[in-house]
Tab-separated table of C-alpha atoms in Angstrom:
chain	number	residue	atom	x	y	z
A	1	UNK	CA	210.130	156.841	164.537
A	2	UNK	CA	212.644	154.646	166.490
A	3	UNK	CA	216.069	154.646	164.476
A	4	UNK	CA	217.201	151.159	163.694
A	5	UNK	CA	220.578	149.768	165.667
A	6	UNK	CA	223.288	148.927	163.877
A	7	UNK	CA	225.132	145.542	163.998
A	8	UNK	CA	228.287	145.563	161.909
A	9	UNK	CA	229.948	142.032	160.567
A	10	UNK	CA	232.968	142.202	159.281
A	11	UNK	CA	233.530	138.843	156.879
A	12	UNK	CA	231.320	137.648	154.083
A	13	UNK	CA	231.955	134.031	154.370
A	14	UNK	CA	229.417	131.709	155.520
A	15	UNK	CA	229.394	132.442	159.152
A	16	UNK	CA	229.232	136.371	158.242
A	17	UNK	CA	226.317	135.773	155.825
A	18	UNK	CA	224.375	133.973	158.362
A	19	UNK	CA	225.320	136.107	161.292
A	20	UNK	CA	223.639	139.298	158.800
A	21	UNK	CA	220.627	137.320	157.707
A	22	UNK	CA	219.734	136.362	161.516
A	23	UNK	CA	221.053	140.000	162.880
A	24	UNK	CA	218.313	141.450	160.101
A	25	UNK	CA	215.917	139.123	160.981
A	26	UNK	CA	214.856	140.170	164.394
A	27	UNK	CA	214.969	144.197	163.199
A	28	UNK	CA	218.823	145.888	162.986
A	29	UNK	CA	219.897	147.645	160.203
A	30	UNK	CA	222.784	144.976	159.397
A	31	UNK	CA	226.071	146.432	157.690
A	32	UNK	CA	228.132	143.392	156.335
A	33	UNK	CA	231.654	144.598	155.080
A	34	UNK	CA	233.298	142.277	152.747
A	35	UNK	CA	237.048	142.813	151.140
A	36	UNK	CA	236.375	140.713	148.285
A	37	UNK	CA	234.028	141.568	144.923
A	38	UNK	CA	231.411	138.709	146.232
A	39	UNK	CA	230.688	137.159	149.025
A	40	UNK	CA	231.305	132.750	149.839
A	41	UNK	CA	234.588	132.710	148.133
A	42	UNK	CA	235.799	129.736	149.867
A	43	UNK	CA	232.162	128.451	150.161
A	44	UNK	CA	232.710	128.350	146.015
A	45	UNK	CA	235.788	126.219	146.186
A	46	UNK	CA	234.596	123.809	149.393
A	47	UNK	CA	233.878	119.996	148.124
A	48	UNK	CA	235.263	120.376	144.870
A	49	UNK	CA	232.880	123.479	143.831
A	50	UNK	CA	230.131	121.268	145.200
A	51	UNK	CA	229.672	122.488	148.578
A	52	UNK	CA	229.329	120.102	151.395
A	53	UNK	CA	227.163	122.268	153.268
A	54	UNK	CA	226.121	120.147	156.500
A	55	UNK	CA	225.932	116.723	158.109
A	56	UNK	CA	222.621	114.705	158.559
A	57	UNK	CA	223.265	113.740	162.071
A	58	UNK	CA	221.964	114.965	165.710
A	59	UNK	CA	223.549	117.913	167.608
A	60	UNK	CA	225.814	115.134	169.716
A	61	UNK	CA	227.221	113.861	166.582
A	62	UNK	CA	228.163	117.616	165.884
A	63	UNK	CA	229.717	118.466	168.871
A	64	UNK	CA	231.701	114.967	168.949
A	65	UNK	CA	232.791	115.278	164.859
A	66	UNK	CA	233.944	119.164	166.144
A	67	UNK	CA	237.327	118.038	167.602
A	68	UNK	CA	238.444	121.237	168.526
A	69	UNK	CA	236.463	122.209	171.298
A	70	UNK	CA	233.233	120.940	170.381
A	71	UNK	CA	231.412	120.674	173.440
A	72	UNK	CA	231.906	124.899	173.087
A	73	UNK	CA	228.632	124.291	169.911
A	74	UNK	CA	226.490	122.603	171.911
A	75	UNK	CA	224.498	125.561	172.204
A	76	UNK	CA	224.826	126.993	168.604
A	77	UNK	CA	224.191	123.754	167.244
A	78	UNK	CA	221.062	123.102	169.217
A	79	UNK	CA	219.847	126.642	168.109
A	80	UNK	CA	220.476	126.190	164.731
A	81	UNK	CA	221.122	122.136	163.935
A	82	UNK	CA	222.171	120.108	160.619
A	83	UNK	CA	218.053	119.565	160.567
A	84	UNK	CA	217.521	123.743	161.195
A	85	UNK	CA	219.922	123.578	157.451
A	86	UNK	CA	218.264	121.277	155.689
A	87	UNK	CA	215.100	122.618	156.266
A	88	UNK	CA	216.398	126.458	155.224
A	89	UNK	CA	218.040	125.624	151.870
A	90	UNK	CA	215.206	123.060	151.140
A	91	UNK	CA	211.953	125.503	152.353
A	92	UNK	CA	214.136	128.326	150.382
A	93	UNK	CA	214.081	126.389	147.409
A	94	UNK	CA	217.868	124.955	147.106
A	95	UNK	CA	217.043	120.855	146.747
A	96	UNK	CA	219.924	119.121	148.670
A	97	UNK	CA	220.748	115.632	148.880
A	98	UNK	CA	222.659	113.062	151.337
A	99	UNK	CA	225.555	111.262	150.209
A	100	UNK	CA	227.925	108.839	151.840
A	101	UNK	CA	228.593	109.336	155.033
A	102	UNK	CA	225.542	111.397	155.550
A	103	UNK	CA	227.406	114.309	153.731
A	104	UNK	CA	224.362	116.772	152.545
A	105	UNK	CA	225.272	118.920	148.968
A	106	UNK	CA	222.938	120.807	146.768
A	107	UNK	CA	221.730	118.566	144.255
A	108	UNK	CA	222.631	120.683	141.788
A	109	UNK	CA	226.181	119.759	142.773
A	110	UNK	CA	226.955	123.409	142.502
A	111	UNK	CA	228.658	125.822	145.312
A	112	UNK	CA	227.365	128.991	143.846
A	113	UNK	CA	223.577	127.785	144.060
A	114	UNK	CA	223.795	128.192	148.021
A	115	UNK	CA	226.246	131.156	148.069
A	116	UNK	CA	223.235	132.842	145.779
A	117	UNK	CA	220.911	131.603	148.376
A	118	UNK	CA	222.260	132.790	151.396
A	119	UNK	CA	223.299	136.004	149.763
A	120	UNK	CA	219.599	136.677	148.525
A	121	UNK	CA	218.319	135.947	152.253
A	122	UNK	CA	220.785	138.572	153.820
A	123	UNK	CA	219.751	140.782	151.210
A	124	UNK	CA	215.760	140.492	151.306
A	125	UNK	CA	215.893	140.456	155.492
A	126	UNK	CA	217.423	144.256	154.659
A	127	UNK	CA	221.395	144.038	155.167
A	128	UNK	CA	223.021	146.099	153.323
A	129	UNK	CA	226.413	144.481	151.876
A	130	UNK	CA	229.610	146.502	151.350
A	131	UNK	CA	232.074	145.123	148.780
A	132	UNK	CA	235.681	146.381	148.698
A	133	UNK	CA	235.423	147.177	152.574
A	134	UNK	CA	238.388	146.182	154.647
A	135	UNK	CA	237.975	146.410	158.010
A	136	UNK	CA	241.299	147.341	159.920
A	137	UNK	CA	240.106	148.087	163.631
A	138	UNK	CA	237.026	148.295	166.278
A	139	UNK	CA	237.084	151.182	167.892
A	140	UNK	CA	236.113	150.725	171.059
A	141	UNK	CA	234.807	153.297	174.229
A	142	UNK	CA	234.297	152.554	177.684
A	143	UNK	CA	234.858	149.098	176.990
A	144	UNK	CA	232.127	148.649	174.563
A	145	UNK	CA	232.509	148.367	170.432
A	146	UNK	CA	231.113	151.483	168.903
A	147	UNK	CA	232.324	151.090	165.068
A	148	UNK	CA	234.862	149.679	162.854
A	149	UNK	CA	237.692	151.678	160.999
A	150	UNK	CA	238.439	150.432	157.585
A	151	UNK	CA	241.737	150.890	155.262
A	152	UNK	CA	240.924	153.887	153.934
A	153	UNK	CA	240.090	155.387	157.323
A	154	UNK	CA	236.556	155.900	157.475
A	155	UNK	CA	234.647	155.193	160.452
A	156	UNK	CA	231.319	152.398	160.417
A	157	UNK	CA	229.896	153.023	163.436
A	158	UNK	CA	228.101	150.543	165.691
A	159	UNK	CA	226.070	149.390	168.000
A	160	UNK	CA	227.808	145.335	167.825
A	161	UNK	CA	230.196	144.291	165.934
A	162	UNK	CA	230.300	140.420	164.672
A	163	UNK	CA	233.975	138.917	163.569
A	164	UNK	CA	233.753	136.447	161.191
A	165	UNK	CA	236.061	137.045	158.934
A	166	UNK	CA	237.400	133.330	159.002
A	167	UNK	CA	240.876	131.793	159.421
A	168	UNK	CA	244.596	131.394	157.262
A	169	UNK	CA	243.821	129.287	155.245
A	170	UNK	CA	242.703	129.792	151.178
A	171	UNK	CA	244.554	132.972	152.003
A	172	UNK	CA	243.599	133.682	148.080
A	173	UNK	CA	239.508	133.730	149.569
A	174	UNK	CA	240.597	136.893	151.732
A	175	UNK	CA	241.488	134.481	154.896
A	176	UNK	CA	244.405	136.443	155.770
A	177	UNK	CA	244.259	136.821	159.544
A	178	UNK	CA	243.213	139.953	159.965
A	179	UNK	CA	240.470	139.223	162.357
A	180	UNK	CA	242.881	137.597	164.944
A	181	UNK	CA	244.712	140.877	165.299
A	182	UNK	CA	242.133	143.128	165.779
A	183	UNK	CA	241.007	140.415	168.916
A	184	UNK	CA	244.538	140.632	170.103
A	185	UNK	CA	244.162	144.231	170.461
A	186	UNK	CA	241.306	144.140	172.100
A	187	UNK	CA	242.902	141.564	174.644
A	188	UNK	CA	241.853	138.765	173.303
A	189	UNK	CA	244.264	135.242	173.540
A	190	UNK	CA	244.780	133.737	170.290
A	191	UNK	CA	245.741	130.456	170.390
A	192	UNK	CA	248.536	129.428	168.027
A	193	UNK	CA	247.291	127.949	164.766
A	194	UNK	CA	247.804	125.216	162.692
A	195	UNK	CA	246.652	123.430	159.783
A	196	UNK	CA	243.559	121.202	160.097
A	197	UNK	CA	241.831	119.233	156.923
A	198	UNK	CA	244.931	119.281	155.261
A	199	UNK	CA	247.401	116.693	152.758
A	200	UNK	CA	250.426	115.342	153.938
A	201	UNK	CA	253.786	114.947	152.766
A	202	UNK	CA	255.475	111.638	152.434
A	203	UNK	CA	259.010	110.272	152.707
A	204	UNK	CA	258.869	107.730	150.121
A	205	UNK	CA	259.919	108.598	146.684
A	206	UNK	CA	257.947	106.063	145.002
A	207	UNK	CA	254.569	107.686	146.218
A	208	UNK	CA	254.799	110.260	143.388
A	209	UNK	CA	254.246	106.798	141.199
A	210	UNK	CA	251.004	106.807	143.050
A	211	UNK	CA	249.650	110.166	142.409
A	212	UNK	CA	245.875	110.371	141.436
A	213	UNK	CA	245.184	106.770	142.677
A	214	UNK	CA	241.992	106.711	144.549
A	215	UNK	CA	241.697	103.823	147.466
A	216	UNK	CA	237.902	102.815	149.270
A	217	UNK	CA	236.975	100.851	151.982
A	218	UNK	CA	240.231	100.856	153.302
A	219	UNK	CA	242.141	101.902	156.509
A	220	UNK	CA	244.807	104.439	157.786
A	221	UNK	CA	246.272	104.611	161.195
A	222	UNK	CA	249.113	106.816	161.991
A	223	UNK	CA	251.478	106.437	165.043
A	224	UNK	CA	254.225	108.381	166.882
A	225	UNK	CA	256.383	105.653	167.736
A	226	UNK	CA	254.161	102.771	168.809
A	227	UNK	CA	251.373	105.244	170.193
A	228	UNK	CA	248.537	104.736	167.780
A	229	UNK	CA	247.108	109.306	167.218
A	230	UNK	CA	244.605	107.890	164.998
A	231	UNK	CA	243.094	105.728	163.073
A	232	UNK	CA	240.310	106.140	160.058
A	233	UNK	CA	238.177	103.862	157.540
A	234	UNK	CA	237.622	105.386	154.361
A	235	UNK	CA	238.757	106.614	151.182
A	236	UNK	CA	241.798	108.494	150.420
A	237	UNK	CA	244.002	109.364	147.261
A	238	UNK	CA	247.402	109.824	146.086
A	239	UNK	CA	249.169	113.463	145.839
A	240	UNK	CA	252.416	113.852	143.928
A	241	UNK	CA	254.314	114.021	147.304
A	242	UNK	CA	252.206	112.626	149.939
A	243	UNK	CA	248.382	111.716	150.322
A	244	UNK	CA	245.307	113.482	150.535
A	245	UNK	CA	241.444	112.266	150.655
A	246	UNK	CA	238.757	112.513	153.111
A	247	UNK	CA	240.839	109.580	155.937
A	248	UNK	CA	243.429	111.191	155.490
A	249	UNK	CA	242.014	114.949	156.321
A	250	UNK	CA	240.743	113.605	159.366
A	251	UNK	CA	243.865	112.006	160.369
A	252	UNK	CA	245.819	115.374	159.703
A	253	UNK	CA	244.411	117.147	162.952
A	254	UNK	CA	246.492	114.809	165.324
A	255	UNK	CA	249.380	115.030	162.980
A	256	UNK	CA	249.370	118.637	162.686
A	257	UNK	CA	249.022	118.990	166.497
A	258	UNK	CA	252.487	116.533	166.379
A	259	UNK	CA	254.348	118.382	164.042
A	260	UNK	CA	253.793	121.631	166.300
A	261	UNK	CA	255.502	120.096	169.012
A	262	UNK	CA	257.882	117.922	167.112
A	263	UNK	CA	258.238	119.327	163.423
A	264	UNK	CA	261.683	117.246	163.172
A	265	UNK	CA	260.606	113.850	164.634
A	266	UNK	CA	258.430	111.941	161.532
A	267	UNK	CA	255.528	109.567	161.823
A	268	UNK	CA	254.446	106.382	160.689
A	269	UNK	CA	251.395	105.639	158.845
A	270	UNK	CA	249.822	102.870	157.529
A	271	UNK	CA	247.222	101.734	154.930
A	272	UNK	CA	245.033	98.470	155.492
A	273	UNK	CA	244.179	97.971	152.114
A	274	UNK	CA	242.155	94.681	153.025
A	275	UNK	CA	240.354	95.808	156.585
A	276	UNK	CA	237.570	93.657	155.972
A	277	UNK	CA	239.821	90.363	156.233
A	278	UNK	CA	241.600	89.325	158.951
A	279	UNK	CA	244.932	88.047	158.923
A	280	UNK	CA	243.886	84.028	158.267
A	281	UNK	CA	241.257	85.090	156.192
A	282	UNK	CA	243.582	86.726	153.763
A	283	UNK	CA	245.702	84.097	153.711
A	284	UNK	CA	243.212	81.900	152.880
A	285	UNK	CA	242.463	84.240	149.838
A	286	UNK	CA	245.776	84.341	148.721
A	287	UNK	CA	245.750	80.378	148.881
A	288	UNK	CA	242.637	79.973	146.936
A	289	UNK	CA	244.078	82.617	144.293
A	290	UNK	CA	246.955	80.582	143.768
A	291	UNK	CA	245.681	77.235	143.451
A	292	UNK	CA	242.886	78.511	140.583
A	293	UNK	CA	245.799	80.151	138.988
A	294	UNK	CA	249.248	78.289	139.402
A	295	UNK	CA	250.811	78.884	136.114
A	296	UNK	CA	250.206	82.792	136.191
A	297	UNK	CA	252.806	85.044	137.720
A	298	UNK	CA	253.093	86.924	140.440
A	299	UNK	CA	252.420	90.736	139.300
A	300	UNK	CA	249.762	89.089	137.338
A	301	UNK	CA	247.945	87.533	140.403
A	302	UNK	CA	248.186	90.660	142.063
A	303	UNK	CA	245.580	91.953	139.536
A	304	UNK	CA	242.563	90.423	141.831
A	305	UNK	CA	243.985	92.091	144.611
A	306	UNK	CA	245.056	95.512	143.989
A	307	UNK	CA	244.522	98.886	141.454
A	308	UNK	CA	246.919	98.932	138.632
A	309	UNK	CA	248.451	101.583	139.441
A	310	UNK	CA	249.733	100.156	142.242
A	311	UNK	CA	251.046	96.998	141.495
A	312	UNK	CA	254.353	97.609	139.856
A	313	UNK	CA	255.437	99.917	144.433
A	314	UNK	CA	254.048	96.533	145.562
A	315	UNK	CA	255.772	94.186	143.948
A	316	UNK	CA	259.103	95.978	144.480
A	317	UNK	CA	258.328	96.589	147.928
A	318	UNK	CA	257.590	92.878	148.246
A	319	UNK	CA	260.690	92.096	146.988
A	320	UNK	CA	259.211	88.893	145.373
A	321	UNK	CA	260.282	87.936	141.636
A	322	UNK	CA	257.461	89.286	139.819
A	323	UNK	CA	257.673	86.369	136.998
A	324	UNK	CA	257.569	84.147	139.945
A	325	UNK	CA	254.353	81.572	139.430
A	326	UNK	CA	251.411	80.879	141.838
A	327	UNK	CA	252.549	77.342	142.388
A	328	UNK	CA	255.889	78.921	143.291
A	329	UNK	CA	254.854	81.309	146.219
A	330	UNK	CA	255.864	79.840	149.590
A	331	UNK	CA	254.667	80.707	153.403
A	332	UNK	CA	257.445	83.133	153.384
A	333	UNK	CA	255.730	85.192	150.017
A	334	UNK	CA	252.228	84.875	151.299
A	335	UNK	CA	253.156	86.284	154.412
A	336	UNK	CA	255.253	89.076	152.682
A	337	UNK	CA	252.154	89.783	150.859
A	338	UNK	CA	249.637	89.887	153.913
A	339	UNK	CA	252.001	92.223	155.585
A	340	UNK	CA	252.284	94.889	152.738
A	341	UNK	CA	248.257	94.245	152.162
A	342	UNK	CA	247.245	95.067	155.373
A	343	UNK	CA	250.286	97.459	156.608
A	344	UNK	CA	250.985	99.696	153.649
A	345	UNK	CA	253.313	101.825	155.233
A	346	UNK	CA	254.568	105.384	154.519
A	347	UNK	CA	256.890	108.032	156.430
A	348	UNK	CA	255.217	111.438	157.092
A	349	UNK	CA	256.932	114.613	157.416
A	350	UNK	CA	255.035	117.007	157.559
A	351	UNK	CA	251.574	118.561	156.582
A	352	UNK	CA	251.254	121.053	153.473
A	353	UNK	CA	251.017	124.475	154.237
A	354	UNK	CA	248.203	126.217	156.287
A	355	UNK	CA	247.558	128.108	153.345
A	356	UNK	CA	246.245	125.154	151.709
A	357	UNK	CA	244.566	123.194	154.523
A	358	UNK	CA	240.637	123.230	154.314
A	359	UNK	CA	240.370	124.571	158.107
A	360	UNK	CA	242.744	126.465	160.395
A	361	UNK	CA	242.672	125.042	163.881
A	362	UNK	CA	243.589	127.303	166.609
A	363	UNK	CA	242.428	131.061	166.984
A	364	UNK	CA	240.580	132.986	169.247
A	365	UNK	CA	240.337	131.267	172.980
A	366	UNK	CA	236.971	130.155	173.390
A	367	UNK	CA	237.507	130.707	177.180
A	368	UNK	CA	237.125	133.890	176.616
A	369	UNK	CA	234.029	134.069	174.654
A	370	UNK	CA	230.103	133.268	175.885
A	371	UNK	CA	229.046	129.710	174.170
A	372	UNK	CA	225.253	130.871	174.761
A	373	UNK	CA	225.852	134.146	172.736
A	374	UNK	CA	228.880	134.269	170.705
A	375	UNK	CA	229.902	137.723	173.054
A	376	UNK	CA	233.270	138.340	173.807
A	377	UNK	CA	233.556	138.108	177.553
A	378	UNK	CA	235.923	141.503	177.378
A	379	UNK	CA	234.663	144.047	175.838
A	380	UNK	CA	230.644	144.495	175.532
A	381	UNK	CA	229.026	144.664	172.018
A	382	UNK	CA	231.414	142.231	170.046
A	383	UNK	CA	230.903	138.830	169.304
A	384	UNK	CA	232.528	136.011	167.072
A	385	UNK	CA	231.605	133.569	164.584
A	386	UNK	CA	233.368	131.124	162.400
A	387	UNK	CA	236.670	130.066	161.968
A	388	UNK	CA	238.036	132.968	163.476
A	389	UNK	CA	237.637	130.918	167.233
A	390	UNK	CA	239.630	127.848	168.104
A	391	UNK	CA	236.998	125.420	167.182
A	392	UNK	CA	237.517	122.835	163.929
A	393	UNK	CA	235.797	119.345	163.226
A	394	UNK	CA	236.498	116.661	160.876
A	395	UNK	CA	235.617	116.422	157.005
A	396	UNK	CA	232.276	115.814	156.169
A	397	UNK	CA	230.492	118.772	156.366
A	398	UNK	CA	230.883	119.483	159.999
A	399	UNK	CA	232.758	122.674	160.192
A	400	UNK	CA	230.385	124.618	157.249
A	401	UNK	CA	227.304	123.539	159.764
A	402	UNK	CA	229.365	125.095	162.940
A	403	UNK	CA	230.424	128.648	161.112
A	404	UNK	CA	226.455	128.212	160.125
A	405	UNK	CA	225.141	127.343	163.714
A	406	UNK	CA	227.612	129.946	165.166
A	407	UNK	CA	226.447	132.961	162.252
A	408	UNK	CA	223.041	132.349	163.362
A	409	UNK	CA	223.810	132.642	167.207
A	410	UNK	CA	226.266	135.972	166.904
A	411	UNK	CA	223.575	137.713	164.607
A	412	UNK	CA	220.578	136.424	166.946
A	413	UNK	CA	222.240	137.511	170.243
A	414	UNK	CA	223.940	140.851	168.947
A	415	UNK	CA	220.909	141.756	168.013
A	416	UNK	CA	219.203	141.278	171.398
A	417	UNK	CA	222.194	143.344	172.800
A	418	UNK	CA	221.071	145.707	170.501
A	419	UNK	CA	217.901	146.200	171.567
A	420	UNK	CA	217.981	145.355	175.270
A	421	UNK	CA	221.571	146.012	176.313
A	422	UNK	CA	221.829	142.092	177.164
């Protein structure tokens, strides 16, 4: 009787869950050491506790949504795709559904419900999972991976050994890092991280006035100087120093990537709160709103226009008399107005923490690992998966389907290495 070989992933997120399911699959005897008590436990916490597991779009729209290095997936994601998802957690019997912007959840609108899933599939394909095992180090011979060493010193050996055990951020999940210095020792470039998917802090004092306000259909841009980084239709909301929301996660790549280079210098953003109008169109609005109502005042005219919540910031950034009546408001008001309606504008400072960003960007160099395969390109037997590599897309469900796609090519390919030696 042939004895099984033994593929050892070290992370029990969603990457490491798929990378043991597939690495079981085709016939290893998978060992998947986890830290925590369960596995997923920033799966649990992703969309709100509802899980925005993938994105119902085609493999280019992956690899274009994966800003950081996403032309790196275009292999993982055509090996396992947002359809490939679907079709598991539907066939498996987890109902999903697609919400705006093509955002897929469980329709149970509950995080555990796929956690369970995946963990059941790992579990019936024959992996055995290890709770309460930190891994510390791959020990390595002849340039090949031939077991882990965990915290209390014992040795798992191996025949491959997948990373996955994520990035820094939800350091609370067990995203602590760990994975990026056992690369480095093994010679490995890690690229310098940063926080991706993540609120950002505001100047103005008045925005804490704002906090919890929830804005649709509207527009963000955000410039260094007059050099637009970004720009972003969509819905955002309110912190109690800054602003947070899915525009405004998206925007936070280019501002984190600004703020590594230039943490002192600030930059300017601004909210279209009317993108749909142009800028004679919205005068025309304002026109029509003051002729049907001349005799009501000005905050109470802004009532058709705005939230509540924000009327009392506007009119004091307006600077207009707020008992002022329709009939009163000149060219010089209206114009006031359109400004502050369609350039909103705030003074970031910086992002929040890394610890509390969604996604770390940065990580391992994905020059140095095979796209194909997931293999390290320096020492034979380990591959990566996850957050762990210098990859990182935009909110939506994007980066869940590429620590998915890349799970499923690690635990395929270590597998074959495995058994052939390739």
């Amino acid at each position: 009787m042939t004895t099984k070989k033994t593929i050892v992933v070290i992370g029990g997120g969603a990457a490491g869950m798929m990378a043991s399911y597939a690495g079981a699959e085709q016939g290893c005897h998978v060992i998947l050491l986890e830290k925590n008590v369960r596995l997923g436990r920033k799966m649990l916490i992703t969309g709100k506790g509802r899980c925005n597991i993938t994105n119902e779009c085609t493999v280019p729209q992956l690899v274009k949504s994966m800003v950081g290095n996403g032309k790196f997936l275009y292999s993982a994601f055509s090996n396992f795709s947002a359809e490939d998802t679907i079709g598991w957690f539907s066939r498996g019997g987890v109902p999903l559904k697609t919400e705006r912007g093509q955002r897929v959840f469980p329709q149970s609108d509950r995080s555990a419900d796929i956690v369970n899933f995946m963990e059941r599939k790992l579990r019936r394909a024959g992996a055995d999972v290890r709770f309460h095992a930190e891994a510390k180090e791959l020990c390595v011979k002849n340039n090949t991976v031939t077991g882990v060493r965990l915290a209390d010193h014992k040795i798992v050996s191996a025949d491959a050994v997948i990373l996955a055990t994520g990035g820094i951020s939800y350091p609370l999940t067990g995203s602590t890092g760990d994975g990026y210095v056992m690369a480095e020792r093994l010679g490995h470039t890690v690229n310098p991280r940063f926080p991706a998917l993540v609120p950002l802090v505001a100047k103005e004092p008045w925005v804490k006035e704002l906090e919890g306000l929830s804005l649709r259909n509207i527009e963000v841009t955000v410039k260094r100087r007059e050099k637009i980084l970004g720009k972003e239709f969509g819905e955002m909301v309110f912190t109690d120093d800054g602003l947070s929301g899915p525009v405004i996660l998206t925007l936070s790549r280019f501002c984190s990537v600004h703020f590594l280079e230039h943490p002192e210098e600030p930059l300017a953003l601004s909210i279209n709160l009317k993108p749909a109008l142009s800028e004679k169109q919205l005068d025309e609005r304002l026109l029509r709103e003051f002729d049907i109502h001349p005799k009501r005042n000005y905050r109470t005219l802004l009532e058709e226009l705005l939230p509540k919540k924000l009327i009392p910031v506007f009119v004091i950034l307006s600077g207009i008399d707020p008992w002022k009546q329709g009939n009163q408001l000149n060219r010089n008001d209206r114009k006031t107005i359109r400004t502050l309606l369609q350039a909103l504008s705030f003074t970031v400072t910086s992002c929040r923490p890394i610890e509390e960003a969604i996604i770390t960007a940065g990580g391992v160099s994905v020059k140095e690992v095979d796209p194909k395969t997931m293999a390290s390109k320096k020492v034979r037997g380990l591959y990566f998966a996850g957050e762990i590599l210098d990859v990182d897309g935009i909110t939506g469900g994007f980066n869940l389907q590429a620590a998915l796609s890349m799970g499923y090519q690690s635990g395929i390919s270590a597998a074959k290495f495995c058994q052939n030696g390739t």
